[in-house]
Amino acid sequence: AIKNSIVELNKAMPDLRDGPEDELSRQGFHYIIETQDLEPIIGVQHAILFQDMRNHLMQQSSAKLIASKLMVNENDIADGTSTKMGKGRCMSVLEPLSGCIICLNALTIGVSLDLHPHWEGWNVLESSFALFFLFELLVKIKFDGLLEFYL
């Protein structure tokens, strides 16, 4: 079906043709993408096929661009659902949480120096903070990779 539509386009617009009649040239591709109303030129059936092709390409390109900017899985954008937490979503939760834990850790250090410096509970709290920071490090290395994380 696509070959027939390309042949029709090349017959209707011979200046777009670069090679064999059943091959789409770069100019022909640009023409299909940029022209909104192909129906008067190549007929309803072929125009619908090219319009569907154009819409699919635009949707795919848009999804790829959006996914790369938002750091999410392209498939999550394509179907509108998220099956698992991707890098972008995980980092959007982990970054502010880490900031809060850092502030809480700093506050704990200050309070521990002023109030009851020999209390054993401070060691438990400091160990908890260290475990969280280790967890954060491992998650970032998992998502970014070891070299990406350190470079």
Short mmCIF file of N, CA and C in Angstrom, two decimals:
data_model
loop_
_atom_site.label_atom_id
_atom_site.label_comp_id
_atom_site.label_asym_id
_atom_site.label_seq_id
_atom_site.Cartn_x
_atom_site.Cartn_y
_atom_site.Cartn_z
N ALA A 1 0.82 -1.19 0.00
CA ALA A 1 0.00 0.00 0.00
C ALA A 1 0.88 1.27 0.00
N ILE A 2 1.94 1.25 0.79
CA ILE A 2 2.81 2.43 0.86
C ILE A 2 3.53 2.66 -0.46
N LYS A 3 3.92 1.57 -1.12
CA LYS A 3 4.60 1.69 -2.41
C LYS A 3 3.68 2.36 -3.42
N ASN A 4 2.40 1.95 -3.44
CA ASN A 4 1.43 2.55 -4.36
C ASN A 4 1.26 4.04 -4.08
N SER A 5 1.23 4.40 -2.80
CA SER A 5 1.09 5.81 -2.44
C SER A 5 2.31 6.62 -2.86
N ILE A 6 3.49 6.03 -2.71
CA ILE A 6 4.71 6.72 -3.13
C ILE A 6 4.72 6.90 -4.65
N VAL A 7 4.30 5.86 -5.37
CA VAL A 7 4.22 5.97 -6.84
C VAL A 7 3.25 7.08 -7.22
N GLU A 8 2.08 7.14 -6.55
CA GLU A 8 1.10 8.20 -6.84
C GLU A 8 1.68 9.59 -6.57
N LEU A 9 2.40 9.73 -5.46
CA LEU A 9 3.02 11.01 -5.14
C LEU A 9 4.04 11.39 -6.20
N ASN A 10 4.87 10.43 -6.60
CA ASN A 10 5.90 10.72 -7.61
C ASN A 10 5.28 11.04 -8.97
N LYS A 11 4.12 10.46 -9.30
CA LYS A 11 3.43 10.79 -10.56
C LYS A 11 2.84 12.20 -10.49
N ALA A 12 2.25 12.51 -9.32
CA ALA A 12 1.59 13.82 -9.17
C ALA A 12 2.60 14.95 -9.04
N MET A 13 3.73 14.68 -8.43
CA MET A 13 4.75 15.70 -8.18
C MET A 13 6.10 15.20 -8.69
N PRO A 14 6.32 15.17 -10.01
CA PRO A 14 7.56 14.60 -10.55
C PRO A 14 8.83 15.34 -10.12
N ASP A 15 8.71 16.61 -9.76
CA ASP A 15 9.90 17.35 -9.34
C ASP A 15 10.42 16.89 -7.97
N LEU A 16 9.61 16.12 -7.22
CA LEU A 16 10.04 15.59 -5.92
C LEU A 16 10.80 14.28 -6.07
N ARG A 17 10.72 13.70 -7.25
CA ARG A 17 11.31 12.38 -7.49
C ARG A 17 12.81 12.49 -7.72
N ASP A 18 13.56 11.59 -7.07
CA ASP A 18 15.02 11.59 -7.17
C ASP A 18 15.56 10.32 -7.80
N GLY A 19 14.79 9.26 -7.77
CA GLY A 19 15.25 7.96 -8.25
C GLY A 19 14.10 7.19 -8.85
N PRO A 20 14.04 5.89 -8.57
CA PRO A 20 12.95 5.07 -9.10
C PRO A 20 11.59 5.57 -8.66
N GLU A 21 10.59 5.24 -9.45
CA GLU A 21 9.24 5.73 -9.20
C GLU A 21 8.64 5.25 -7.88
N ASP A 22 9.10 4.08 -7.40
CA ASP A 22 8.53 3.53 -6.17
C ASP A 22 9.36 3.83 -4.92
N GLU A 23 10.29 4.78 -5.02
CA GLU A 23 11.09 5.19 -3.86
C GLU A 23 10.77 6.62 -3.49
N LEU A 24 10.73 6.87 -2.21
CA LEU A 24 10.44 8.20 -1.69
C LEU A 24 11.75 8.97 -1.51
N SER A 25 11.85 10.10 -2.16
CA SER A 25 13.05 10.92 -2.04
C SER A 25 12.98 11.76 -0.76
N ARG A 26 14.09 12.38 -0.44
CA ARG A 26 14.13 13.26 0.73
C ARG A 26 13.14 14.43 0.55
N GLN A 27 13.11 14.99 -0.65
CA GLN A 27 12.18 16.09 -0.93
C GLN A 27 10.73 15.61 -0.80
N GLY A 28 10.47 14.38 -1.28
CA GLY A 28 9.13 13.81 -1.15
C GLY A 28 8.73 13.62 0.29
N PHE A 29 9.68 13.15 1.10
CA PHE A 29 9.42 12.96 2.53
C PHE A 29 9.09 14.30 3.19
N HIS A 30 9.90 15.32 2.91
CA HIS A 30 9.64 16.65 3.48
C HIS A 30 8.28 17.17 3.02
N TYR A 31 7.95 16.91 1.78
CA TYR A 31 6.66 17.36 1.25
C TYR A 31 5.50 16.70 2.01
N ILE A 32 5.62 15.41 2.25
CA ILE A 32 4.58 14.68 3.00
C ILE A 32 4.45 15.23 4.42
N ILE A 33 5.56 15.49 5.05
CA ILE A 33 5.55 15.97 6.43
C ILE A 33 4.99 17.39 6.52
N GLU A 34 5.34 18.24 5.56
CA GLU A 34 4.96 19.66 5.65
C GLU A 34 3.60 19.99 5.05
N THR A 35 3.11 19.20 4.11
CA THR A 35 1.84 19.51 3.44
C THR A 35 0.68 18.93 4.24
N GLN A 36 -0.24 19.78 4.61
CA GLN A 36 -1.38 19.35 5.42
C GLN A 36 -2.45 18.66 4.59
N ASP A 37 -2.74 19.16 3.39
CA ASP A 37 -3.83 18.62 2.58
C ASP A 37 -3.29 17.97 1.31
N LEU A 38 -3.04 16.69 1.38
CA LEU A 38 -2.53 15.94 0.23
C LEU A 38 -3.65 15.36 -0.62
N GLU A 39 -4.87 15.39 -0.13
CA GLU A 39 -5.99 14.75 -0.80
C GLU A 39 -6.20 15.22 -2.24
N PRO A 40 -6.18 16.52 -2.52
CA PRO A 40 -6.39 16.94 -3.92
C PRO A 40 -5.25 16.51 -4.86
N ILE A 41 -4.10 16.25 -4.30
CA ILE A 41 -2.93 15.94 -5.12
C ILE A 41 -2.84 14.45 -5.44
N ILE A 42 -3.07 13.59 -4.43
CA ILE A 42 -2.87 12.14 -4.63
C ILE A 42 -4.09 11.29 -4.32
N GLY A 43 -5.18 11.88 -3.94
CA GLY A 43 -6.39 11.12 -3.65
C GLY A 43 -6.55 10.81 -2.17
N VAL A 44 -7.79 10.45 -1.83
CA VAL A 44 -8.16 10.25 -0.42
C VAL A 44 -7.39 9.10 0.22
N GLN A 45 -7.36 7.95 -0.41
CA GLN A 45 -6.75 6.76 0.18
C GLN A 45 -5.26 6.98 0.46
N HIS A 46 -4.55 7.54 -0.51
CA HIS A 46 -3.11 7.77 -0.34
C HIS A 46 -2.85 8.89 0.67
N ALA A 47 -3.70 9.91 0.65
CA ALA A 47 -3.55 11.02 1.60
C ALA A 47 -3.73 10.54 3.03
N ILE A 48 -4.69 9.66 3.25
CA ILE A 48 -4.93 9.12 4.59
C ILE A 48 -3.72 8.31 5.06
N LEU A 49 -3.17 7.50 4.16
CA LEU A 49 -1.99 6.70 4.51
C LEU A 49 -0.82 7.59 4.90
N PHE A 50 -0.56 8.63 4.12
CA PHE A 50 0.55 9.53 4.43
C PHE A 50 0.28 10.34 5.69
N GLN A 51 -0.98 10.70 5.91
CA GLN A 51 -1.32 11.44 7.13
C GLN A 51 -1.11 10.56 8.37
N ASP A 52 -1.51 9.29 8.28
CA ASP A 52 -1.27 8.36 9.39
C ASP A 52 0.23 8.19 9.64
N MET A 53 0.99 8.08 8.56
CA MET A 53 2.45 7.94 8.69
C MET A 53 3.04 9.19 9.34
N ARG A 54 2.60 10.37 8.89
CA ARG A 54 3.10 11.62 9.46
C ARG A 54 2.76 11.72 10.94
N ASN A 55 1.53 11.40 11.30
CA ASN A 55 1.11 11.46 12.71
C ASN A 55 1.91 10.50 13.57
N HIS A 56 2.15 9.29 13.07
CA HIS A 56 2.94 8.31 13.82
C HIS A 56 4.37 8.80 14.02
N LEU A 57 4.98 9.35 12.98
CA LEU A 57 6.35 9.85 13.09
C LEU A 57 6.44 11.02 14.07
N MET A 58 5.48 11.91 14.01
CA MET A 58 5.48 13.08 14.91
C MET A 58 5.27 12.63 16.35
N GLN A 59 4.38 11.69 16.56
CA GLN A 59 4.13 11.20 17.92
C GLN A 59 5.37 10.52 18.47
N GLN A 60 6.01 9.71 17.64
CA GLN A 60 7.22 9.00 18.06
C GLN A 60 8.35 9.97 18.36
N SER A 61 8.54 10.97 17.50
CA SER A 61 9.60 11.96 17.72
C SER A 61 9.33 12.77 18.97
N SER A 62 8.08 13.15 19.16
CA SER A 62 7.72 13.94 20.35
C SER A 62 7.96 13.14 21.61
N ALA A 63 7.54 11.89 21.61
CA ALA A 63 7.72 11.04 22.79
C ALA A 63 9.20 10.88 23.11
N LYS A 64 10.01 10.70 22.08
CA LYS A 64 11.46 10.52 22.30
C LYS A 64 12.07 11.78 22.90
N LEU A 65 11.70 12.94 22.37
CA LEU A 65 12.23 14.21 22.87
C LEU A 65 11.79 14.47 24.31
N ILE A 66 10.51 14.29 24.58
CA ILE A 66 9.98 14.52 25.92
C ILE A 66 10.61 13.56 26.92
N ALA A 67 10.73 12.30 26.54
CA ALA A 67 11.33 11.29 27.44
C ALA A 67 12.77 11.65 27.78
N SER A 68 13.52 12.12 26.78
CA SER A 68 14.92 12.45 27.07
C SER A 68 15.02 13.67 27.98
N LYS A 69 14.14 14.65 27.80
CA LYS A 69 14.19 15.85 28.65
C LYS A 69 13.71 15.57 30.07
N LEU A 70 12.72 14.69 30.21
CA LEU A 70 12.18 14.40 31.55
C LEU A 70 12.88 13.22 32.22
N MET A 71 13.81 12.59 31.50
CA MET A 71 14.54 11.43 32.00
C MET A 71 13.59 10.32 32.46
N VAL A 72 12.63 9.98 31.59
CA VAL A 72 11.72 8.87 31.85
C VAL A 72 11.79 7.90 30.69
N ASN A 73 11.20 6.75 30.87
CA ASN A 73 11.15 5.75 29.82
C ASN A 73 10.20 6.21 28.73
N GLU A 74 10.63 6.09 27.49
CA GLU A 74 9.82 6.52 26.34
C GLU A 74 8.47 5.80 26.29
N ASN A 75 8.43 4.54 26.68
CA ASN A 75 7.20 3.76 26.67
C ASN A 75 6.18 4.29 27.68
N ASP A 76 6.66 4.87 28.78
CA ASP A 76 5.75 5.43 29.77
C ASP A 76 4.98 6.61 29.20
N ILE A 77 5.62 7.37 28.31
CA ILE A 77 4.96 8.51 27.69
C ILE A 77 4.02 8.04 26.59
N ALA A 78 4.45 7.04 25.83
CA ALA A 78 3.69 6.59 24.68
C ALA A 78 2.30 6.08 25.06
N ASP A 79 2.21 5.28 26.13
CA ASP A 79 0.90 4.74 26.48
C ASP A 79 0.22 5.48 27.63
N GLY A 80 0.89 6.48 28.17
CA GLY A 80 0.30 7.31 29.21
C GLY A 80 0.30 6.69 30.59
N THR A 81 0.91 5.53 30.74
CA THR A 81 0.97 4.89 32.04
C THR A 81 2.41 4.66 32.43
N SER A 82 2.60 4.44 33.68
CA SER A 82 3.94 4.12 34.15
C SER A 82 3.89 2.81 34.89
N THR A 83 4.62 1.82 34.39
CA THR A 83 4.58 0.52 35.01
C THR A 83 5.58 0.41 36.16
N LYS A 84 6.63 1.16 36.09
CA LYS A 84 7.60 1.13 37.18
C LYS A 84 8.22 2.52 37.33
N MET A 85 8.85 2.74 38.44
CA MET A 85 9.43 4.04 38.69
C MET A 85 10.70 4.18 37.87
N GLY A 86 10.73 5.14 36.96
CA GLY A 86 11.89 5.37 36.12
C GLY A 86 12.88 6.28 36.80
N LYS A 87 13.98 6.55 36.13
CA LYS A 87 15.05 7.37 36.68
C LYS A 87 14.53 8.76 37.07
N GLY A 88 13.77 9.37 36.19
CA GLY A 88 13.27 10.73 36.46
C GLY A 88 12.39 10.79 37.68
N ARG A 89 11.45 9.85 37.78
CA ARG A 89 10.54 9.85 38.93
C ARG A 89 11.29 9.53 40.21
N CYS A 90 12.19 8.57 40.14
CA CYS A 90 12.95 8.18 41.34
C CYS A 90 13.80 9.36 41.82
N MET A 91 14.49 10.02 40.88
CA MET A 91 15.34 11.14 41.26
C MET A 91 14.52 12.33 41.74
N SER A 92 13.32 12.50 41.19
CA SER A 92 12.49 13.61 41.64
C SER A 92 12.02 13.42 43.08
N VAL A 93 12.02 12.19 43.55
CA VAL A 93 11.68 11.91 44.95
C VAL A 93 12.95 11.90 45.80
N LEU A 94 14.01 11.29 45.27
CA LEU A 94 15.23 11.10 46.05
C LEU A 94 15.97 12.41 46.33
N GLU A 95 16.02 13.31 45.34
CA GLU A 95 16.77 14.56 45.53
C GLU A 95 16.22 15.41 46.67
N PRO A 96 14.92 15.74 46.69
CA PRO A 96 14.42 16.54 47.82
C PRO A 96 14.51 15.79 49.16
N LEU A 97 14.28 14.47 49.11
CA LEU A 97 14.38 13.68 50.34
C LEU A 97 15.81 13.74 50.88
N SER A 98 16.78 13.63 49.99
CA SER A 98 18.19 13.72 50.41
C SER A 98 18.50 15.08 51.01
N GLY A 99 17.96 16.12 50.41
CA GLY A 99 18.17 17.46 50.95
C GLY A 99 17.61 17.60 52.36
N CYS A 100 16.43 17.04 52.57
CA CYS A 100 15.82 17.08 53.91
C CYS A 100 16.64 16.27 54.91
N ILE A 101 17.13 15.11 54.48
CA ILE A 101 17.93 14.26 55.38
C ILE A 101 19.25 14.95 55.72
N ILE A 102 19.84 15.64 54.75
CA ILE A 102 21.09 16.39 55.01
C ILE A 102 20.85 17.46 56.06
N CYS A 103 19.74 18.21 55.91
CA CYS A 103 19.41 19.26 56.90
C CYS A 103 19.16 18.64 58.28
N LEU A 104 18.44 17.54 58.30
CA LEU A 104 18.17 16.86 59.56
C LEU A 104 19.46 16.35 60.20
N ASN A 105 20.37 15.84 59.38
CA ASN A 105 21.66 15.37 59.87
C ASN A 105 22.46 16.53 60.47
N ALA A 106 22.48 17.67 59.77
CA ALA A 106 23.21 18.84 60.28
C ALA A 106 22.60 19.31 61.61
N LEU A 107 21.29 19.32 61.68
CA LEU A 107 20.60 19.71 62.91
C LEU A 107 20.94 18.73 64.04
N THR A 108 20.96 17.46 63.72
CA THR A 108 21.29 16.43 64.72
C THR A 108 22.71 16.61 65.23
N ILE A 109 23.64 16.90 64.34
CA ILE A 109 25.03 17.12 64.76
C ILE A 109 25.12 18.31 65.71
N GLY A 110 24.44 19.40 65.33
CA GLY A 110 24.46 20.59 66.20
C GLY A 110 23.85 20.33 67.56
N VAL A 111 22.71 19.66 67.58
CA VAL A 111 22.03 19.38 68.85
C VAL A 111 22.86 18.40 69.68
N SER A 112 23.47 17.41 69.01
CA SER A 112 24.23 16.40 69.76
C SER A 112 25.46 17.01 70.44
N LEU A 113 26.01 18.06 69.84
CA LEU A 113 27.16 18.71 70.46
C LEU A 113 26.77 19.56 71.66
N ASP A 114 25.55 20.14 71.60
CA ASP A 114 25.11 21.01 72.67
C ASP A 114 24.40 20.27 73.81
N LEU A 115 23.63 19.25 73.47
CA LEU A 115 22.83 18.55 74.48
C LEU A 115 23.27 17.09 74.58
N HIS A 116 23.64 16.68 75.71
CA HIS A 116 23.98 15.28 76.00
C HIS A 116 24.94 14.69 74.96
N PRO A 117 26.14 15.18 74.86
CA PRO A 117 27.08 14.69 73.85
C PRO A 117 27.46 13.22 74.01
N HIS A 118 27.26 12.63 75.17
CA HIS A 118 27.67 11.23 75.39
C HIS A 118 26.49 10.26 75.30
N TRP A 119 25.34 10.72 74.87
CA TRP A 119 24.15 9.85 74.75
C TRP A 119 24.36 8.87 73.60
N GLU A 120 24.07 7.59 73.80
CA GLU A 120 24.30 6.54 72.79
C GLU A 120 23.33 6.64 71.61
N GLY A 121 22.22 7.31 71.78
CA GLY A 121 21.22 7.45 70.70
C GLY A 121 21.77 8.21 69.50
N TRP A 122 22.76 9.11 69.77
CA TRP A 122 23.34 9.87 68.65
C TRP A 122 24.04 8.93 67.66
N ASN A 123 24.69 7.91 68.20
CA ASN A 123 25.37 6.94 67.32
C ASN A 123 24.36 6.20 66.44
N VAL A 124 23.22 5.86 67.01
CA VAL A 124 22.18 5.17 66.23
C VAL A 124 21.67 6.09 65.13
N LEU A 125 21.43 7.35 65.49
CA LEU A 125 20.96 8.32 64.48
C LEU A 125 22.00 8.52 63.38
N GLU A 126 23.25 8.69 63.76
CA GLU A 126 24.32 8.89 62.77
C GLU A 126 24.46 7.67 61.87
N SER A 127 24.29 6.48 62.42
CA SER A 127 24.35 5.25 61.62
C SER A 127 23.18 5.20 60.62
N SER A 128 22.01 5.66 61.09
CA SER A 128 20.84 5.70 60.19
C SER A 128 21.09 6.66 59.03
N PHE A 129 21.65 7.82 59.33
CA PHE A 129 21.96 8.78 58.26
C PHE A 129 22.98 8.19 57.28
N ALA A 130 23.99 7.53 57.82
CA ALA A 130 25.01 6.93 56.96
C ALA A 130 24.41 5.85 56.06
N LEU A 131 23.51 5.05 56.60
CA LEU A 131 22.84 4.03 55.78
C LEU A 131 21.99 4.65 54.68
N PHE A 132 21.29 5.74 55.02
CA PHE A 132 20.50 6.42 53.99
C PHE A 132 21.40 6.95 52.89
N PHE A 133 22.51 7.58 53.26
CA PHE A 133 23.41 8.15 52.24
C PHE A 133 24.05 7.05 51.40
N LEU A 134 24.31 5.90 52.00
CA LEU A 134 24.82 4.76 51.23
C LEU A 134 23.76 4.28 50.24
N PHE A 135 22.52 4.20 50.69
CA PHE A 135 21.41 3.83 49.82
C PHE A 135 21.28 4.81 48.66
N GLU A 136 21.36 6.11 48.97
CA GLU A 136 21.28 7.14 47.92
C GLU A 136 22.40 6.96 46.89
N LEU A 137 23.59 6.73 47.37
CA LEU A 137 24.74 6.51 46.48
C LEU A 137 24.51 5.31 45.57
N LEU A 138 24.04 4.21 46.13
CA LEU A 138 23.81 3.00 45.34
C LEU A 138 22.71 3.20 44.29
N VAL A 139 21.66 3.91 44.66
CA VAL A 139 20.57 4.18 43.71
C VAL A 139 21.08 5.04 42.56
N LYS A 140 21.85 6.06 42.87
CA LYS A 140 22.38 6.93 41.81
C LYS A 140 23.35 6.18 40.90
N ILE A 141 24.17 5.32 41.47
CA ILE A 141 25.08 4.53 40.64
C ILE A 141 24.29 3.55 39.77
N LYS A 142 23.22 2.99 40.32
CA LYS A 142 22.39 2.06 39.53
C LYS A 142 21.78 2.77 38.33
N PHE A 143 21.23 3.96 38.52
CA PHE A 143 20.56 4.67 37.43
C PHE A 143 21.54 5.31 36.46
N ASP A 144 22.64 5.86 36.95
CA ASP A 144 23.57 6.59 36.10
C ASP A 144 24.74 5.74 35.62
N GLY A 145 25.03 4.67 36.32
CA GLY A 145 26.20 3.87 36.00
C GLY A 145 27.39 4.41 36.78
N LEU A 146 28.35 3.56 37.02
CA LEU A 146 29.49 3.93 37.84
C LEU A 146 30.31 5.04 37.20
N LEU A 147 30.61 4.91 35.92
CA LEU A 147 31.43 5.94 35.25
C LEU A 147 30.67 7.26 35.13
N GLU A 148 29.39 7.21 34.76
CA GLU A 148 28.59 8.43 34.62
C GLU A 148 28.51 9.16 35.95
N PHE A 149 28.36 8.39 37.02
CA PHE A 149 28.17 9.00 38.35
C PHE A 149 29.42 9.76 38.77
N TYR A 150 30.59 9.22 38.49
CA TYR A 150 31.83 9.84 38.95
C TYR A 150 32.46 10.79 37.94
N LEU A 151 32.00 10.81 36.70
CA LEU A 151 32.59 11.71 35.70
C LEU A 151 31.78 12.95 35.53
#
